[in-house]
Short mmCIF file of C-alpha atoms in Angstrom, two decimals:
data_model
loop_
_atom_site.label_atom_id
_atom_site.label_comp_id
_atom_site.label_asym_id
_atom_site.label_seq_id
_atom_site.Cartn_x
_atom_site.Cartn_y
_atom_site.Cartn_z
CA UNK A 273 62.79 79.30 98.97
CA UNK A 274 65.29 77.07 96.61
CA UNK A 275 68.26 75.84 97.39
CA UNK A 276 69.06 74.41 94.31
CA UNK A 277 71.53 75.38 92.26
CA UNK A 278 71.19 76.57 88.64
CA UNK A 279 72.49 74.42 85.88
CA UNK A 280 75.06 76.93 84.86
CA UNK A 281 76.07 77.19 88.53
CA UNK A 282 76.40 73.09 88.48
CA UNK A 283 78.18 73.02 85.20
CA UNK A 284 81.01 75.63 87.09
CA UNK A 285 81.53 73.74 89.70
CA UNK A 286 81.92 70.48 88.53
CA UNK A 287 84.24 71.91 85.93
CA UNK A 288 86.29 73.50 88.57
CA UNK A 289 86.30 70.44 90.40
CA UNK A 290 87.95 68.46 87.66
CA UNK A 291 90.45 70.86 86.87
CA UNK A 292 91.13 71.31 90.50
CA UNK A 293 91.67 67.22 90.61
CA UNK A 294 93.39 66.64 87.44
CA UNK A 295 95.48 69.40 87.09
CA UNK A 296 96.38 71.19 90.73
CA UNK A 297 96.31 67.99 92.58
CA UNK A 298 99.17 66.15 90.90
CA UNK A 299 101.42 68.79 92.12
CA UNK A 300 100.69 68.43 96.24
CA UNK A 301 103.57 65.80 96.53
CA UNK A 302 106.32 68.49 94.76
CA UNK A 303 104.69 71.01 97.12
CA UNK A 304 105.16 68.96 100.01
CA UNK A 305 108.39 68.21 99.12
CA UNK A 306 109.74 71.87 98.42
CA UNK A 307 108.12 73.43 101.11
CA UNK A 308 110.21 71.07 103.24
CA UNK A 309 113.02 72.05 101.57
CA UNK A 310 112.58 75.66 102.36
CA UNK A 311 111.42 76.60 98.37
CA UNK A 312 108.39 78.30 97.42
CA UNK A 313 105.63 75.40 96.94
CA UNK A 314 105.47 76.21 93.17
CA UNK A 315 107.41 78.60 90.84
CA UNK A 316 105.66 81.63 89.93
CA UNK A 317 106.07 79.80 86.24
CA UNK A 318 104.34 76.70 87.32
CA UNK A 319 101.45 78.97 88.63
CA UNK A 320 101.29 80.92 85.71
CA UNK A 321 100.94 77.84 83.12
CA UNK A 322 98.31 76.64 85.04
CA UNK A 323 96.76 79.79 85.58
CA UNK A 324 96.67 79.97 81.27
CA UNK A 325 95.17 76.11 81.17
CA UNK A 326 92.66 77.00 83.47
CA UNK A 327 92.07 80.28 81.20
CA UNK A 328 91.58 78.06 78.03
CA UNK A 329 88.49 76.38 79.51
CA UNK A 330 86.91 80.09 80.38
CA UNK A 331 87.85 80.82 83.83
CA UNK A 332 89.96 84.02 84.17
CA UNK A 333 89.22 86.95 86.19
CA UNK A 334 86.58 85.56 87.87
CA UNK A 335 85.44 88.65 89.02
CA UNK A 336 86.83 90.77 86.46
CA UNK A 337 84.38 92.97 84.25
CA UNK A 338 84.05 91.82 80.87
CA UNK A 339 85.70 94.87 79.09
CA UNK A 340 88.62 94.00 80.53
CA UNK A 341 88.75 90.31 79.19
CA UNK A 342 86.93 88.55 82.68
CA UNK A 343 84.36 86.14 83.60
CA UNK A 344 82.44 88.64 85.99
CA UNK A 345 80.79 85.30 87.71
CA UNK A 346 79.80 87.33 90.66
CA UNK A 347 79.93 86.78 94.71
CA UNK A 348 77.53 83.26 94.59
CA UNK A 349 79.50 82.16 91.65
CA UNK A 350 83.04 83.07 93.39
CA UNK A 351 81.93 81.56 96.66
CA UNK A 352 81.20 78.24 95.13
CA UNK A 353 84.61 78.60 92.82
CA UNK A 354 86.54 79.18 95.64
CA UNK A 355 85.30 75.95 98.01
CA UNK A 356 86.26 73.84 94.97
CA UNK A 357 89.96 75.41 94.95
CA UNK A 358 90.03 75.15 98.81
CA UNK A 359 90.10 71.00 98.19
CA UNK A 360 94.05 71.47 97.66
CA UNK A 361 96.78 73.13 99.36
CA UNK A 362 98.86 74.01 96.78
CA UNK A 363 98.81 77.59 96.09
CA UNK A 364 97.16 78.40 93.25
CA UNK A 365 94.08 81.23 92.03
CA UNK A 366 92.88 81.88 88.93
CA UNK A 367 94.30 84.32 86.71
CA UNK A 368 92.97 87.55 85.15
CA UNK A 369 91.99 89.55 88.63
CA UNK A 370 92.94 92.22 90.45
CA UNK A 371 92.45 93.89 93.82
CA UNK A 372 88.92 95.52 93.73
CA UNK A 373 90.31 98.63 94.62
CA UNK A 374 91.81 99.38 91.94
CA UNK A 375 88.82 99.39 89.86
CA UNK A 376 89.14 103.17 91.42
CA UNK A 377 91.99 104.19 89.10
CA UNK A 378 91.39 106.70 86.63
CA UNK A 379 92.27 106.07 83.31
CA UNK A 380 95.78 106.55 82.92
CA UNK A 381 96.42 104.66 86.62
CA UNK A 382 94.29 101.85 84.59
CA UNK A 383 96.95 101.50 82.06
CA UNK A 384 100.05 101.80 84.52
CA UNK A 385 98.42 99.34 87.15
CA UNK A 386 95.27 97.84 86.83
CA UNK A 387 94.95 96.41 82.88
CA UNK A 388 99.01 94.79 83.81
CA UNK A 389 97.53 93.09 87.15
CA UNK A 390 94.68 91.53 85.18
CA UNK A 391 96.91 90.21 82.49
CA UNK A 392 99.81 89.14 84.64
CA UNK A 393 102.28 91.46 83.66
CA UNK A 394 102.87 93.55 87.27
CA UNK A 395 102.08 92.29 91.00
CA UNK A 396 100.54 94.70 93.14
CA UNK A 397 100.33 94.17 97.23
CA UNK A 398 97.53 95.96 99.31
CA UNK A 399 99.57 97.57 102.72
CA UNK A 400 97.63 98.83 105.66
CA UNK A 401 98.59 96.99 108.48
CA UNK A 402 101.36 98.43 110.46
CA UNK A 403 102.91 97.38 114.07
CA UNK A 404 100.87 99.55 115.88
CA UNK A 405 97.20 98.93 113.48
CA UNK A 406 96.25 95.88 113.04
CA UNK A 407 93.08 95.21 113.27
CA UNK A 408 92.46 99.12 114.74
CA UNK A 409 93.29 99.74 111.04
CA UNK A 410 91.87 103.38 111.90
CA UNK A 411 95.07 103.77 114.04
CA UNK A 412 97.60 103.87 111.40
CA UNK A 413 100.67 106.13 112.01
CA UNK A 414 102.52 106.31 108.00
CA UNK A 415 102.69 109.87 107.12
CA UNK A 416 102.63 111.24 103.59
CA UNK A 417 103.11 114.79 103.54
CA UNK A 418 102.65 117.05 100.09
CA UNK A 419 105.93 118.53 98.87
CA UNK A 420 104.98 120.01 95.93
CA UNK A 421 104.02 117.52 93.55
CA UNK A 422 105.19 115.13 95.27
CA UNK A 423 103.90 113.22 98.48
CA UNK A 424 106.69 112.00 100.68
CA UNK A 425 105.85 108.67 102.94
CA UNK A 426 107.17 107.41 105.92
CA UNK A 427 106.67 104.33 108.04
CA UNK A 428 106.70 101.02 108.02
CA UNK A 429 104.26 97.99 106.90
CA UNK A 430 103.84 94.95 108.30
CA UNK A 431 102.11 91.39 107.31
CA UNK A 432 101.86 92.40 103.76
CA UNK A 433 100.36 89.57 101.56
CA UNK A 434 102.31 89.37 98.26
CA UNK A 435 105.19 92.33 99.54
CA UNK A 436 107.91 90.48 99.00
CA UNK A 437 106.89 89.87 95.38
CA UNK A 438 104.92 92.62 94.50
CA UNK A 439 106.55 96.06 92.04
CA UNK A 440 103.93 98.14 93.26
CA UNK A 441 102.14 98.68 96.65
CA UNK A 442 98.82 100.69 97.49
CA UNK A 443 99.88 102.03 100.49
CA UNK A 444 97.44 103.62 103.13
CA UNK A 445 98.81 106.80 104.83
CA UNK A 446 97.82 109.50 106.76
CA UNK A 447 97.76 112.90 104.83
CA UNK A 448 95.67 114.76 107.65
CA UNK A 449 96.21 114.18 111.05
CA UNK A 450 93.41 116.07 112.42
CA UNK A 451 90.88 113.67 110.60
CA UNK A 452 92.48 110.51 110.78
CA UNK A 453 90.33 107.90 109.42
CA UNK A 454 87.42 110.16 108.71
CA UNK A 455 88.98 111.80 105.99
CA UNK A 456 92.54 112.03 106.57
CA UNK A 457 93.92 108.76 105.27
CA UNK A 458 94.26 108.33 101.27
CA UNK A 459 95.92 105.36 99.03
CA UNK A 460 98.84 106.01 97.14
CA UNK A 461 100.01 103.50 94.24
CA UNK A 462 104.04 103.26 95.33
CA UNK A 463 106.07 101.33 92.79
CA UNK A 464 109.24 99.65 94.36
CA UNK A 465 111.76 101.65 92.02
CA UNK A 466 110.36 104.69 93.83
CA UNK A 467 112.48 103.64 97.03
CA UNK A 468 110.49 101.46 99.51
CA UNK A 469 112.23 97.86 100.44
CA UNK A 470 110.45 94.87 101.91
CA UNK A 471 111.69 92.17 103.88
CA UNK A 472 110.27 89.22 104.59
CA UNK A 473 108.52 87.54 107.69
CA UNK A 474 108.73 83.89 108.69
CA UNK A 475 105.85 82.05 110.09
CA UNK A 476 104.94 78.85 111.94
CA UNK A 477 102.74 78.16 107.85
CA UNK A 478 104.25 78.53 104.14
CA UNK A 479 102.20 81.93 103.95
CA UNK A 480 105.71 84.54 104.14
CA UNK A 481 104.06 88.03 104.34
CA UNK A 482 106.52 91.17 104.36
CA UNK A 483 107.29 93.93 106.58
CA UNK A 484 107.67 97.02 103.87
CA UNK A 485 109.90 100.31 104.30
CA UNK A 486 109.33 103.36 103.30
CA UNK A 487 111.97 106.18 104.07
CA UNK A 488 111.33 109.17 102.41
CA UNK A 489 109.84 108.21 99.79
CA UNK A 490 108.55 110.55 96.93
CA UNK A 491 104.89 109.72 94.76
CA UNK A 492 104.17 111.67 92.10
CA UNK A 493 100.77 113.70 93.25
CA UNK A 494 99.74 111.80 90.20
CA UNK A 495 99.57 108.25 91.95
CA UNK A 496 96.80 108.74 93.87
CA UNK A 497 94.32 106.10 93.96
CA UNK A 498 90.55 108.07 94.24
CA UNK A 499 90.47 111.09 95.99
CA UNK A 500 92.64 112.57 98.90
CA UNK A 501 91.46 111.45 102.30
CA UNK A 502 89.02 108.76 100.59
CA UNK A 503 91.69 106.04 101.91
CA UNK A 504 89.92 104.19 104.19
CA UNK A 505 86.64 104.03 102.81
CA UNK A 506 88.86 102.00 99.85
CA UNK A 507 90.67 99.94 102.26
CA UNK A 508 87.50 98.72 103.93
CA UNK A 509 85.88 98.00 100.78
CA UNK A 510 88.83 95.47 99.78
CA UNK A 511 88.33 94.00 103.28
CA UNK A 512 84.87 92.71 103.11
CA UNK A 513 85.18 90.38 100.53
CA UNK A 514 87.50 88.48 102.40
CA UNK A 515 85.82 87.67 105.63
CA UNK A 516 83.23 85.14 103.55
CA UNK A 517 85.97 83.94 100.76
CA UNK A 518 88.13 82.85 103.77
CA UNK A 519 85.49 80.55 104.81
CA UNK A 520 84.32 79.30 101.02
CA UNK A 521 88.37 78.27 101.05
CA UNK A 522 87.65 76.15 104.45
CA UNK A 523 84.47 74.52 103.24
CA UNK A 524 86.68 72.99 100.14
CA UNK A 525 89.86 72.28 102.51
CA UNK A 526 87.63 70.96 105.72
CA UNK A 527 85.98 68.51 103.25
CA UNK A 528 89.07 67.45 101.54
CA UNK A 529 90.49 66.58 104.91
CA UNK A 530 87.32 64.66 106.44
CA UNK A 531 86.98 62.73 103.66
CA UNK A 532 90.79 61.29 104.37
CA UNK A 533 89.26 60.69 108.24
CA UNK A 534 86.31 58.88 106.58
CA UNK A 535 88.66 57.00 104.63
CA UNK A 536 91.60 56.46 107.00
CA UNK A 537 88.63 55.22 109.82
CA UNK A 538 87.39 52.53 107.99
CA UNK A 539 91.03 51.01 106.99
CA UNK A 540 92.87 51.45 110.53
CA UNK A 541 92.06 48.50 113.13
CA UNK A 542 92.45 48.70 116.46
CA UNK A 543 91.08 45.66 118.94
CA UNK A 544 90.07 43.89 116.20
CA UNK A 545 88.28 46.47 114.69
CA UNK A 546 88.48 49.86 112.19
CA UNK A 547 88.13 52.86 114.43
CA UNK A 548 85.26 53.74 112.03
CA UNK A 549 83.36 51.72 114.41
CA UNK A 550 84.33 53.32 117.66
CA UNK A 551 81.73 56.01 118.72
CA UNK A 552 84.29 58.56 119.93
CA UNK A 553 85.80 58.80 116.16
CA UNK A 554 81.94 58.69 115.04
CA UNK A 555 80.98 62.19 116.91
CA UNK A 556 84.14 63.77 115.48
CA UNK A 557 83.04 62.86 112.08
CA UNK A 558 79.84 63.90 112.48
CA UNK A 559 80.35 66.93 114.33
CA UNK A 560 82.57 67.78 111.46
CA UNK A 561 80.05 67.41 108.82
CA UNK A 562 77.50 69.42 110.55
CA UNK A 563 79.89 72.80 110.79
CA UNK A 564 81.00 71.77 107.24
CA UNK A 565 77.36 72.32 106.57
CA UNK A 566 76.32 75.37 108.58
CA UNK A 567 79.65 77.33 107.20
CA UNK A 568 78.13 76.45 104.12
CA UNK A 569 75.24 78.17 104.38
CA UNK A 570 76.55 81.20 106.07
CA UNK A 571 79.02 81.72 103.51
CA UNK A 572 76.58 81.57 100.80
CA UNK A 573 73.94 83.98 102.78
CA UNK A 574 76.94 86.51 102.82
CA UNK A 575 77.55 85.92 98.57
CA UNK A 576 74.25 86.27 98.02
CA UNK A 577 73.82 89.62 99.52
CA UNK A 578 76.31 91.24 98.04
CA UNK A 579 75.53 89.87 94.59
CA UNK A 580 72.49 91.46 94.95
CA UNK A 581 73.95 94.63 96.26
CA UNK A 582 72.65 94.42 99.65
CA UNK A 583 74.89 95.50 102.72
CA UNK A 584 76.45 92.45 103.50
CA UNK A 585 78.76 93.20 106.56
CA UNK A 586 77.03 91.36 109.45
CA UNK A 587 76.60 88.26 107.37
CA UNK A 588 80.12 88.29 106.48
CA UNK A 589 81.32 88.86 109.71
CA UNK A 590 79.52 85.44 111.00
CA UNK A 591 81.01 83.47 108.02
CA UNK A 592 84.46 84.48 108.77
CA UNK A 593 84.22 83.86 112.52
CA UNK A 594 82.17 80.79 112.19
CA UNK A 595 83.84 79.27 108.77
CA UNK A 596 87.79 80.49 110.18
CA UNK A 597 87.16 78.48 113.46
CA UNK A 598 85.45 75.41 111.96
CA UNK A 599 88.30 74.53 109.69
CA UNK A 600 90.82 74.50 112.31
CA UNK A 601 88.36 72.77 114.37
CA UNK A 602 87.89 69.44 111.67
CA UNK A 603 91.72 69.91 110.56
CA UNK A 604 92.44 69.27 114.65
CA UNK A 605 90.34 66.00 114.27
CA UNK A 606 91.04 65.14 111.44
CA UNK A 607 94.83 64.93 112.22
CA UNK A 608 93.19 63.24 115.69
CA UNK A 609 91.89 60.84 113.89
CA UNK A 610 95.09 59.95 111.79
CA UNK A 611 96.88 60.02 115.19
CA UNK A 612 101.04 60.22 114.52
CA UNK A 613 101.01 60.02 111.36
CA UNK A 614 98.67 63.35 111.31
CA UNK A 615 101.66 64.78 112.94
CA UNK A 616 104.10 63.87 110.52
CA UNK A 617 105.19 66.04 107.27
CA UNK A 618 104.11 62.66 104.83
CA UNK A 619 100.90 63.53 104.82
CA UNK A 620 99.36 67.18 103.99
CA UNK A 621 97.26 67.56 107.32
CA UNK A 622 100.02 69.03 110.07
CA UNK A 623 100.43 71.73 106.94
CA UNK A 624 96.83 72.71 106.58
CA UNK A 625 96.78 72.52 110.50
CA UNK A 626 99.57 75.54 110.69
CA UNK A 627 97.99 77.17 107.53
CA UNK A 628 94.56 77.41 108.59
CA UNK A 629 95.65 79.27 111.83
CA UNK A 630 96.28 82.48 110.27
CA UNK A 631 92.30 82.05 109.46
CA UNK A 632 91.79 82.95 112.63
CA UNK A 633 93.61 86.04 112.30
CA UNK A 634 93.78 88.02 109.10
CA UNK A 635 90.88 90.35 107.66
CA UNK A 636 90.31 90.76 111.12
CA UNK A 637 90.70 88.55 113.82
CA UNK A 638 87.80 86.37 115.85
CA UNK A 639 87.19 89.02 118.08
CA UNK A 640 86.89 91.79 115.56
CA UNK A 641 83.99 89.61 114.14
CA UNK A 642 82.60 89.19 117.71
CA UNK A 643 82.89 92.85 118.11
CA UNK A 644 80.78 93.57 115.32
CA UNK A 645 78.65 91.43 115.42
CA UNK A 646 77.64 92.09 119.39
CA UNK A 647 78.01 95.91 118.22
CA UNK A 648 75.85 95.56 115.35
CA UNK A 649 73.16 93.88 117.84
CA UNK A 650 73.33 95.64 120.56
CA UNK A 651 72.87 99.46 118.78
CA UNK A 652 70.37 98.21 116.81
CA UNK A 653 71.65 97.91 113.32
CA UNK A 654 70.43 94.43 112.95
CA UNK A 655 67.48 92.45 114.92
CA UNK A 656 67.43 89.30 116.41
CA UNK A 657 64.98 87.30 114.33
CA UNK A 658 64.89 89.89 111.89
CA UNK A 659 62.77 88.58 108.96
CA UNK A 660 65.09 87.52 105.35
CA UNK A 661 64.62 89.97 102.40
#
């Protein structure tokens, strides 16, 4: 067994480090400062010229395949990318990528949707959740029913990442009742000029998801993403990646913010002494470090399998529960540490505090992860003590 990391794997990361320091950092005071001010953190401009820099030293579509201009780093590669972006706040991700579902468009949806996504030219939003479905994504009620050539939806979206922005949605709905999720749902690719509306949803963080509309409104046959009533099996496979990049985020933001404890401990006196010294602020630091550690670990267990194509569900499902909670656990002592002036809007900790909550609930929610994972142990699927491959 080797921990160590390859030189190649080295090389990335400190390069994303420095680029991460030199040229996303800088901007966390105009982030701070238009966020208060009710404006989007940066300008989609501002994202996008970073975005290019960060493409003239290599990195661009990480995960992209190389015929269509990407990196194609893999999950271990990604994992580790991704805790170096999670050191800052302001919201940036390297260019060049696109949903992985939509790898599944056939060649003329590849041109219309996918090649545009990967080189910036269209914004696409992945809807599923609805008021009544949320993380029984199984349960969704948006009907699309054939009319002709056409498919007419209706229903409504909620908590849509990116809907307020995007031109073009893939939107789960039900085209068979009888079979549901087990063959009834399929993904349509809806462009905005086709009719639906979005509106957007305010939230105790910066995130601004979108509730999206669709009355009556007609897809081409045409615009189907895979095959009819192979919907879900699409939706969960954009899912899973999420529940261990969430975490590899938290590892970069968790250590970002305990090294400001660290540093703010051994400068603030109290009794004649820096509260570095006082064993209380000691176990929160070193509790801290410890989960920082462990997430770690159990996000990289989860990259690893899937880079080497190995079902990697119950692994991921312990990152994201373990790696969601730990971040809001060091960003709660962290700001602890820093006492009011955690609180206050000067310094970047009360933001990550009301950021990092949603952690806790997107691609699926603490006790989704608990669920599977007790389910996955108690029918057998995976054994306790069950030997490494």
């Amino acid at each position: 067994m080797d921990f160590t990391l390859t030189e190649e794997q080295k090389m990335v990361q400190r390069t994303i480090r420095e680029f991460i320091e030199k040229e996303v950092m800088p901007y966390e005071p105009q982030v701070l400062r238009n966020e208060r001010e009710g404006r989007p953190g940066l300008s989609r401009e501002e994202i996008r010229e970073l975005q290019l820099k960060a493409k003239r030293l290599g990195f661009w579509g990480i995960n992209t395949p190389e015929e269509y201009g990407g990196a194609n780093l893999g999950p271990v590669m990604t994992a580790l990318i991704q805790m170096e972006v999670g050191r800052t706040f302001v919201p940036f991700q390297f260019g060049g990528s696109a949903d992985n579902i939509l790898y599944a468009c056939n060649e003329e949806q590849k041109q219309r949707y996918l090649i545009p996504v990967i080189n910036g030219e269209r914004r696409s939003c992945f809807a599923l959740t609805e008021p009544g479905a949320g993380s029984d994504a199984a349960n969704i009620r948006m009907s699309a029913v054939k009319d002709g050539r056409y498919w007419v939806l209706n229903g409504e979206k909620i908590f849509i990442t990116n809907g307020n922005e995007a031109d073009f949605a893939m939107v789960f709905a039900v085209t068979d009742k009888e079979k549901g999720a087990r063959g009834g749902v399929t993904c349509f690719l809806v462009d905005r000029e086709m009719g639906w509306r979005s509106e957007p949803i305010q939230t105790m963080g910066e995130w601004s998801p979108a509730s999206l509309i669709f009355e009556n409104v007609r897809v081409p046959e045409e615009n189907v993403l895979g095959e009819v009533g192979g919907g879900f099996n699409l939706a969960m496979r954009w899912i899973g990646q999420g529940r261990w990049v969430i975490p590899a985020r938290g590892i970069g933001a968790a250590e970002r913010l305990l090294q400001m404890a660290i540093d703010h401990a051994k400068m603030r006196v109290t009794f004649g002494k820096p509260i570095a010294e006082r064993q209380a602020i000691q176990w929160m630091i070193a509790d801290s470090a410890v989960e920082i550690e462990a997430t770690r670990w159990l996000v990289l267990r989860a990259a690893w399998l899937a880079e080497r194509g190995l079902d990697n569900r119950h692994a991921a499902s312990m990152a994201k529960l373990y790696g969601a909670n730990m971040a809001n656990r060091v960003c709660d002592r962290v700001l602890q540490i820093h006492g009011g002036m955690g609180y206050t809007k000067e310094l970047p900790i009360e933001r990550w505090y009301r950021e990092m909550r949603v952690w806790r609930i997107f691609e699926g929610t603490d006790e989704i992860q608990r669920f599977i994972i007790a389910r996955n142990l108690l029918r057998g699927y995976v054994k306790v003590g069950e030997l490494m491959d």
